[in-house]
Coordinates of C-alpha atoms in Angstrom, one line a residue:
X11 CA 26.1 -24.8 -61.0
X12 CA 22.9 -26.7 -62.1
X13 CA 21.9 -27.7 -65.6
X14 CA 20.7 -25.1 -68.1
X15 CA 17.0 -24.7 -68.6
X16 CA 15.7 -23.5 -72.0
X17 CA 12.2 -22.8 -73.0
X18 CA 10.4 -24.3 -76.0
X19 CA 11.0 -21.3 -78.2
X20 CA 14.7 -21.2 -77.3
X21 CA 14.6 -17.5 -76.4
X22 CA 14.9 -17.9 -72.6
X23 CA 17.4 -19.8 -70.6
X24 CA 18.9 -19.9 -67.1
X25 CA 21.6 -21.9 -65.3
X26 CA 20.5 -22.1 -61.6
X27 CA 22.8 -23.0 -58.8
X28 CA 20.9 -26.2 -58.3
X29 CA 18.2 -28.3 -60.0
X30 CA 15.8 -30.6 -58.2
X31 CA 13.0 -32.9 -59.4
X32 CA 10.6 -33.3 -56.4
X33 CA 8.1 -36.1 -56.4
X34 CA 5.7 -34.7 -53.8
X35 CA 4.8 -31.6 -51.9
X36 CA 7.0 -32.5 -49.0
X37 CA 10.1 -32.5 -51.3
X38 CA 9.0 -29.2 -52.7
X39 CA 8.7 -27.9 -49.1
X40 CA 12.2 -29.1 -48.3
X41 CA 13.6 -27.3 -51.4
X42 CA 11.8 -24.1 -50.5
X43 CA 13.2 -24.2 -46.9
X44 CA 16.7 -25.0 -48.2
X45 CA 16.5 -22.1 -50.6
X46 CA 15.4 -19.6 -47.9
X47 CA 18.0 -20.9 -45.4
X48 CA 20.8 -20.4 -48.0
X49 CA 19.6 -17.0 -49.2
X50 CA 18.7 -18.3 -52.6
X51 CA 15.5 -17.9 -54.6
X52 CA 13.4 -20.8 -55.9
X53 CA 11.1 -21.3 -58.8
X54 CA 9.1 -24.3 -60.3
X55 CA 9.2 -24.5 -64.1
X56 CA 6.5 -25.8 -66.3
X57 CA 7.1 -27.4 -69.7
X58 CA 8.8 -24.3 -71.1
X59 CA 6.0 -22.9 -73.2
X60 CA 6.2 -19.4 -71.9
X61 CA 8.1 -16.9 -74.1
X62 CA 8.9 -14.7 -71.1
X63 CA 11.4 -15.4 -68.3
X64 CA 8.6 -15.9 -65.8
X65 CA 9.9 -19.4 -64.8
X66 CA 13.6 -18.6 -64.6
X67 CA 15.7 -18.4 -61.4
X68 CA 19.3 -18.1 -60.4
X69 CA 18.8 -20.2 -57.3
X70 CA 17.1 -23.5 -56.9
X71 CA 15.1 -24.6 -60.0
X72 CA 12.4 -27.2 -59.5
X73 CA 11.5 -29.4 -62.4
X74 CA 7.9 -30.8 -62.4
X75 CA 8.7 -34.1 -64.2
X76 CA 8.1 -36.4 -61.2
X77 CA 5.1 -34.4 -59.8
X78 CA 2.6 -36.0 -62.1
X79 CA -0.6 -38.0 -62.1
X80 CA -4.2 -37.8 -60.9
X81 CA -4.6 -38.0 -57.2
X82 CA -8.3 -38.2 -56.8
X83 CA -11.6 -38.0 -58.7
X84 CA -14.8 -36.9 -57.1
X85 CA -18.3 -35.8 -58.1
X86 CA -17.6 -33.1 -60.7
X87 CA -14.0 -32.6 -59.8
X88 CA -10.5 -34.0 -60.2
X89 CA -7.3 -33.3 -58.3
X90 CA -4.0 -33.7 -60.3
X91 CA -0.4 -33.1 -59.5
X92 CA 0.9 -29.8 -60.7
X93 CA 3.4 -31.2 -63.2
X94 CA 0.8 -33.3 -65.1
X95 CA 0.5 -32.0 -68.7
X96 CA -2.9 -30.9 -70.1
X97 CA -2.6 -33.7 -72.7
X98 CA -2.2 -36.4 -70.0
X99 CA -5.0 -35.0 -68.0
X100 CA -7.3 -35.0 -71.1
X101 CA -6.6 -38.6 -71.8
X102 CA -7.0 -39.7 -68.2
X103 CA -10.3 -37.8 -67.9
X104 CA -11.6 -39.2 -71.2
X105 CA -11.0 -42.7 -70.0
X106 CA -13.2 -41.9 -67.0
X107 CA -15.9 -40.3 -69.2
X108 CA -15.0 -36.8 -68.0
X109 CA -13.7 -33.6 -69.6
X110 CA -12.7 -30.0 -68.9
X111 CA -15.2 -27.5 -70.1
X112 CA -12.7 -25.4 -72.0
X113 CA -9.0 -25.2 -72.7
X114 CA -6.4 -23.6 -74.9
X115 CA -5.0 -25.3 -78.1
X116 CA -1.6 -26.4 -76.6
X117 CA -1.7 -29.5 -74.4
X118 CA 2.0 -29.9 -73.7
X119 CA 1.8 -27.3 -70.8
X120 CA 1.8 -28.4 -67.2
X121 CA -1.3 -27.7 -65.2
X122 CA 0.4 -25.4 -62.8
X123 CA 2.3 -23.6 -65.4
X124 CA -0.8 -23.1 -67.6
X125 CA -3.0 -21.6 -64.8
X126 CA -0.2 -19.5 -63.2
X127 CA 0.4 -17.7 -66.5
X128 CA -3.3 -17.3 -67.3
X129 CA -3.5 -19.8 -70.2
X130 CA -6.9 -19.5 -71.9
X131 CA -8.7 -20.8 -74.9
X132 CA -11.7 -19.2 -76.6
X133 CA -15.2 -19.2 -75.4
X134 CA -18.3 -17.1 -75.5
X135 CA -19.5 -18.3 -72.1
X136 CA -16.6 -20.3 -70.7
X137 CA -13.3 -18.8 -69.5
X138 CA -9.8 -20.1 -69.3
X139 CA -8.3 -22.8 -67.1
X140 CA -8.0 -20.6 -64.0
X141 CA -11.8 -20.2 -64.1
X142 CA -12.2 -23.9 -63.8
X143 CA -10.0 -24.3 -60.7
X144 CA -11.7 -25.2 -57.4
X145 CA -8.7 -25.5 -55.2
X146 CA -4.9 -25.2 -55.2
X147 CA -2.3 -27.0 -53.0
X148 CA 0.6 -24.6 -52.5
X149 CA 3.9 -24.5 -50.7
X150 CA 4.4 -21.2 -49.0
X151 CA 7.7 -19.3 -48.5
X152 CA 8.2 -20.9 -45.0
X153 CA 7.7 -24.4 -46.4
X154 CA 4.2 -24.8 -45.1
X155 CA 1.9 -26.8 -47.4
X156 CA -1.6 -25.3 -47.6
X157 CA -4.8 -26.0 -49.6
X158 CA -6.6 -22.9 -50.8
X159 CA -10.3 -23.4 -51.8
X160 CA -12.7 -21.2 -53.7
X161 CA -15.3 -21.7 -51.0
X162 CA -12.8 -21.4 -48.1
X163 CA -13.8 -19.1 -45.2
X164 CA -10.7 -19.0 -43.1
X165 CA -7.5 -17.0 -43.3
X166 CA -3.9 -17.9 -44.3
X167 CA -1.1 -15.6 -43.1
X168 CA -3.8 -13.1 -42.3
X169 CA -5.3 -13.2 -45.8
X170 CA -8.9 -14.2 -46.4
X171 CA -8.9 -17.6 -48.1
X172 CA -11.2 -16.4 -50.8
X173 CA -8.9 -13.5 -51.6
X174 CA -5.9 -15.8 -51.7
X175 CA -7.7 -18.1 -54.0
X176 CA -8.6 -15.3 -56.4
X177 CA -5.0 -14.0 -56.3
X178 CA -3.3 -17.4 -56.6
X179 CA -5.1 -18.9 -59.5
X180 CA -3.1 -16.7 -61.9
X181 CA -0.3 -16.1 -59.4
X182 CA 2.8 -16.1 -61.6
X183 CA 4.4 -18.4 -59.0
X184 CA 4.8 -15.3 -56.9
X185 CA 2.7 -16.4 -53.9
X186 CA 4.0 -20.0 -53.6
X187 CA 4.8 -23.2 -55.5
X188 CA 1.6 -24.9 -56.7
X189 CA 1.9 -28.6 -56.2
X190 CA -1.6 -29.8 -57.0
X191 CA -4.7 -28.4 -58.8
X192 CA -8.4 -29.3 -58.4
X193 CA -10.4 -28.7 -61.5
X194 CA -14.2 -28.6 -62.0
X195 CA -15.0 -31.3 -64.7
X196 CA -18.1 -32.5 -66.4
X197 CA -19.2 -35.6 -68.4
X198 CA -17.4 -36.0 -71.7
X199 CA -19.0 -34.2 -74.6
X200 CA -18.6 -33.8 -78.4
X201 CA -17.7 -30.7 -80.3
X202 CA -18.6 -30.0 -83.9
X203 CA -15.8 -28.1 -85.6
X204 CA -16.4 -26.1 -88.7
X205 CA -13.3 -24.7 -90.3
X206 CA -13.9 -22.2 -93.1
X207 CA -12.0 -19.5 -94.9
X208 CA -13.6 -16.0 -94.7
X209 CA -12.5 -12.6 -95.7
X210 CA -11.2 -10.4 -92.9
X211 CA -13.5 -7.6 -94.2
X212 CA -16.5 -9.9 -93.8
X213 CA -15.5 -10.9 -90.3
X214 CA -15.1 -7.2 -89.3
X215 CA -18.6 -6.6 -90.6
X216 CA -20.1 -9.5 -88.7
X217 CA -17.9 -9.8 -85.5
X218 CA -20.8 -9.5 -83.0
X219 CA -22.9 -12.2 -84.7
X220 CA -19.8 -14.5 -85.0
X221 CA -19.0 -14.1 -81.3
X222 CA -22.6 -14.5 -80.1
X223 CA -23.5 -17.3 -82.5
X224 CA -20.7 -19.7 -81.5
X225 CA -19.6 -21.3 -78.2
X226 CA -16.0 -21.2 -79.3
X227 CA -14.7 -18.8 -82.1
X228 CA -11.1 -18.7 -83.2
X229 CA -9.8 -17.2 -86.4
X230 CA -6.4 -16.7 -88.0
X231 CA -5.8 -13.8 -90.3
X232 CA -3.0 -14.2 -92.9
X233 CA -1.1 -10.9 -93.1
X234 CA -0.8 -9.3 -96.6
X235 CA -4.1 -10.9 -97.6
X236 CA -7.8 -10.4 -96.8
X237 CA -8.1 -14.1 -95.8
X238 CA -8.8 -15.7 -92.5
X239 CA -9.3 -19.3 -91.4
X240 CA -12.2 -19.4 -89.0
X241 CA -12.7 -22.2 -86.5
X242 CA -16.2 -22.4 -85.0
X243 CA -16.7 -25.1 -82.3
X244 CA -20.1 -25.9 -80.8
X245 CA -21.4 -28.8 -78.7
X246 CA -23.0 -31.6 -80.5
X247 CA -25.2 -34.5 -79.6
X248 CA -23.3 -36.6 -82.2
X249 CA -22.7 -39.0 -83.7
X250 CA -18.9 -38.5 -83.6
X251 CA -17.5 -38.0 -87.1
X252 CA -13.7 -37.5 -86.5
X253 CA -11.4 -36.9 -89.5
X254 CA -9.9 -39.9 -91.0
X255 CA -6.3 -40.7 -90.0
X256 CA -5.2 -39.4 -93.4
X257 CA -7.1 -36.2 -93.2
X258 CA -5.9 -35.5 -89.7
X259 CA -2.3 -36.1 -90.7
X260 CA -2.8 -33.9 -93.9
X261 CA -4.3 -31.0 -92.0
X262 CA -2.6 -31.1 -88.6
X263 CA 0.9 -32.4 -89.5
X264 CA 1.6 -31.8 -93.1
X265 CA -0.3 -28.6 -94.0
X266 CA -0.1 -26.8 -90.7
X267 CA 3.4 -27.9 -89.7
X268 CA 5.6 -29.6 -92.4
X269 CA 4.5 -27.4 -95.3
X270 CA 4.0 -24.3 -93.2
X271 CA 7.5 -24.7 -91.7
X272 CA 8.9 -25.0 -95.2
X273 CA 7.1 -21.8 -96.3
X274 CA 8.4 -20.0 -93.2
X275 CA 11.9 -21.1 -94.0
X276 CA 11.6 -19.8 -97.5
X277 CA 10.2 -16.5 -96.2
X278 CA 13.0 -16.3 -93.7
X279 CA 15.6 -16.5 -96.5
X280 CA 13.6 -14.4 -99.0
X281 CA 11.4 -11.9 -97.0
X282 CA 10.2 -10.2 -100.2
X283 CA 8.4 -13.4 -101.1
X284 CA 6.3 -13.6 -98.0
X285 CA 3.3 -11.7 -99.3
X286 CA 3.1 -14.0 -102.3
X287 CA 3.6 -17.1 -100.1
X288 CA 0.8 -15.9 -97.8
X289 CA -1.5 -15.4 -100.8
X290 CA -0.6 -18.9 -102.0
X291 CA -1.3 -20.4 -98.5
X292 CA -4.6 -18.5 -98.3
X293 CA -5.6 -19.9 -101.6
X294 CA -5.1 -23.5 -100.4
X295 CA -7.4 -23.1 -97.4
X296 CA -10.6 -25.2 -97.6
X297 CA -13.7 -25.8 -95.5
X298 CA -14.0 -28.9 -93.4
X299 CA -16.4 -30.2 -90.7
X300 CA -16.0 -32.9 -88.2
X301 CA -17.2 -33.9 -84.7
X302 CA -15.1 -35.5 -82.1
X303 CA -14.3 -35.6 -78.3
X304 CA -13.9 -32.1 -77.0
X305 CA -10.2 -32.3 -76.1
X306 CA -9.3 -33.4 -79.6
X307 CA -11.2 -30.5 -81.1
X308 CA -9.7 -27.9 -78.7
X309 CA -6.1 -28.9 -79.2
X310 CA -3.8 -28.5 -82.1
X311 CA -0.3 -29.7 -83.2
X312 CA 2.3 -26.9 -83.0
X313 CA 5.8 -27.9 -84.2
X314 CA 7.1 -24.8 -86.1
X315 CA 9.0 -22.7 -83.5
X316 CA 7.8 -19.1 -83.1
X317 CA 7.9 -16.1 -80.8
X318 CA 4.6 -14.7 -79.7
X319 CA 3.0 -11.6 -78.2
X320 CA -0.6 -11.6 -77.1
X321 CA -2.8 -8.9 -75.6
X322 CA -6.3 -9.0 -74.1
X323 CA -8.5 -6.0 -74.7
X324 CA -12.1 -5.3 -73.8
X325 CA -14.3 -7.2 -76.3
X326 CA -16.0 -4.0 -77.6
X327 CA -12.6 -2.8 -78.9
X328 CA -11.9 -5.8 -81.0
X329 CA -13.1 -4.4 -84.3
X330 CA -11.2 -1.1 -83.8
X331 CA -8.0 -3.0 -82.8
X332 CA -8.1 -5.2 -85.9
X333 CA -8.7 -2.2 -88.2
X334 CA -5.7 -0.5 -86.6
X335 CA -3.4 -3.5 -86.9
X336 CA -4.4 -4.0 -90.5
X337 CA -3.6 -0.3 -91.2
X338 CA -0.3 -0.6 -89.4
X339 CA 0.8 -3.5 -91.5
X340 CA -0.2 -1.6 -94.7
X341 CA 1.9 1.4 -93.9
X342 CA 5.0 -0.4 -92.6
X343 CA 7.3 -2.5 -94.7
X344 CA 7.2 -5.6 -92.4
X345 CA 6.9 -9.0 -94.0
X346 CA 4.9 -11.2 -91.6
X347 CA 4.6 -14.9 -92.4
X348 CA 2.7 -16.1 -89.3
X349 CA -1.1 -15.6 -89.0
X350 CA -2.6 -13.3 -86.4
X351 CA -4.9 -15.2 -84.1
X352 CA -8.1 -13.8 -82.5
X353 CA -10.0 -15.4 -79.6
X354 CA -12.6 -14.3 -77.0
X355 CA -13.5 -15.1 -73.4
X356 CA -16.0 -13.9 -70.8
X357 CA -15.0 -11.9 -67.8
X358 CA -12.9 -13.7 -65.0
X359 CA -12.8 -13.1 -61.3
X360 CA -9.1 -14.2 -60.9
X361 CA -7.3 -11.0 -60.0
X362 CA -4.5 -11.2 -62.5
X363 CA -6.5 -13.0 -65.3
X364 CA -6.1 -11.0 -68.5
X365 CA -10.0 -11.2 -68.6
X366 CA -10.5 -9.9 -65.1
X367 CA -13.8 -7.9 -64.8
X368 CA -14.5 -7.6 -68.5
X369 CA -15.5 -9.7 -71.5
X370 CA -12.3 -9.9 -73.5
X371 CA -10.8 -10.4 -76.9
X372 CA -7.3 -11.6 -77.6
X373 CA -5.0 -10.6 -80.5
X374 CA -1.9 -12.8 -80.7
X375 CA 1.0 -11.9 -83.1
X376 CA 3.6 -14.5 -84.0
X377 CA 6.9 -14.4 -85.8
X378 CA 9.0 -17.3 -87.1
X379 CA 11.6 -18.0 -84.4
X380 CA 14.7 -17.6 -86.7
X381 CA 13.5 -14.2 -87.9
X382 CA 12.4 -12.1 -84.8
X383 CA 10.8 -8.7 -85.5
X384 CA 10.8 -6.6 -82.4
X385 CA 9.4 -3.5 -84.3
X386 CA 6.3 -5.5 -85.3
X387 CA 5.6 -6.5 -81.7
X388 CA 6.3 -2.9 -80.5
X389 CA 3.9 -1.4 -83.1
X390 CA 1.1 -3.8 -82.2
X391 CA 1.8 -3.3 -78.5
X392 CA 1.4 0.5 -78.9
X393 CA -2.1 -0.1 -80.3
X394 CA -3.1 -2.5 -77.6
X395 CA -1.9 -0.4 -74.7
X396 CA -3.8 2.6 -76.1
X397 CA -6.9 0.4 -75.7
X398 CA -6.1 -0.6 -72.1
X399 CA -4.7 -4.0 -73.2
X400 CA -3.3 -6.5 -70.8
X401 CA -0.3 -8.6 -72.0
X402 CA -0.4 -12.4 -71.6
X403 CA 1.9 -13.2 -68.7
X404 CA 3.7 -16.0 -70.6
X405 CA 4.1 -14.1 -73.9
X406 CA 6.5 -11.3 -74.9
X407 CA 5.7 -7.8 -73.9
X408 CA 7.5 -4.7 -72.5
X409 CA 5.0 -3.6 -69.8
X410 CA 6.0 -3.0 -66.1
X411 CA 4.2 -2.6 -62.8
X412 CA 3.6 1.1 -63.4
X413 CA 1.5 0.3 -66.4
X414 CA -0.1 -2.9 -65.1
X415 CA -1.4 -1.3 -62.0
X416 CA -3.5 1.0 -64.2
X417 CA -5.2 -1.9 -66.1
X418 CA -5.7 -4.4 -63.3
X419 CA -8.2 -3.2 -60.7
X420 CA -7.0 -5.6 -58.0
X421 CA -3.3 -5.2 -58.8
X422 CA -2.6 -3.4 -55.5
X423 CA -4.5 -6.1 -53.6
X424 CA -2.4 -8.8 -55.3
X425 CA 0.8 -7.0 -54.1
X426 CA -0.6 -6.9 -50.5
X427 CA -1.2 -10.6 -50.6
X428 CA 2.3 -11.2 -51.9
X429 CA 3.7 -9.1 -49.1
X430 CA 1.9 -11.2 -46.6
X431 CA 2.9 -14.6 -48.1
X432 CA 6.4 -13.9 -49.3
X433 CA 7.9 -10.8 -47.7
X434 CA 11.4 -12.1 -48.3
X435 CA 10.7 -12.6 -52.0
X436 CA 11.8 -16.2 -52.0
X437 CA 9.9 -16.7 -55.2
X438 CA 11.0 -13.5 -57.0
X439 CA 13.0 -13.3 -60.2
X440 CA 13.8 -10.6 -62.7
X441 CA 10.5 -10.9 -64.6
X442 CA 8.5 -10.5 -61.4
X443 CA 10.7 -7.6 -60.3
X444 CA 9.6 -5.9 -63.6
X445 CA 5.9 -6.8 -63.7
X446 CA 5.2 -6.6 -60.0
X447 CA 7.7 -4.0 -58.9

């Protein structure tokens, strides 16, 4: 048997029959052919930041550690190996005077893992990582290496290249192993970040203006309080005014990780104290403003281990959803220490993007890893599914293909593409059997 793989949160693990660490697409191709020939399944992991079992396999597990680096930089685009982390890509682009237009707040994810599970940030006008992809290099189930482009006009396995591109950008690894990604990039830019505590009731009264008035809006509501920390990021002509080294350490390491982790630990031992601890944490929030390179503003430090569920709903339902979640917490006796995060994105044309075809809002619920609370997730999930919510592919949920086919207009088309590319299900696993059928 191979070594055991565990994800970042420690809630998913697998011991495959074999583990390989390919260094190029040819070695990935050889592994896929070997898996098929021996009747095994094959999956490529990312960096383990999915809370679901999407990356697991009982066959050949491919680690992305050697499949890293930038291959080529062109006019407005960059091609990088699939196992390159977002953080490494950010630094390499910054040295070249370039940047991604938008991203999530975690930079430890691999590029392929992030786009395949639909990782997104927050943006009024700019979508998630998959919406910035121009081309994908993939290894198909028979070992062939293909490049799928957004402007392609040919066919691959009888599938129109444009359809395959729209299916494969958020492909869950079900259509092939992604070995390289080409992103659209732009000249480096500055973001002005304004962090400010606001009352949830005030946010609910001004949601539309907050969303339309900011390029990137993100807010965190502290359960058992009426306090939120809002983060409003907008492009700036400068000059750059980054936080001092002391302020950065105080906010991002000590307050949001060391101290927050200690508070979660206390709450884990004494759940009854959580409302008072949250009130104390809310009282310590303060306003701050700084301007820095975009990737430094977009990303955050996350060291306290947690479990997460996140749903995307149509943006017009956000106010209603937040009201219902707040009411749910008031009538149930749950003690929730982690903030609830809210973000927005425009519509996407990637078939399995959680934002496909509609401007979307995201509500993410977290719990401290040592104290899981399935009932909390189930209660919020019931609200989200009544509103036609789509679960994040890399975060905990209980939805199956019967539900997902109702909320994704191109779900049946995705299954047809899968049938054409992987009829033998070389890339299947238990998670895909559930969500794709």
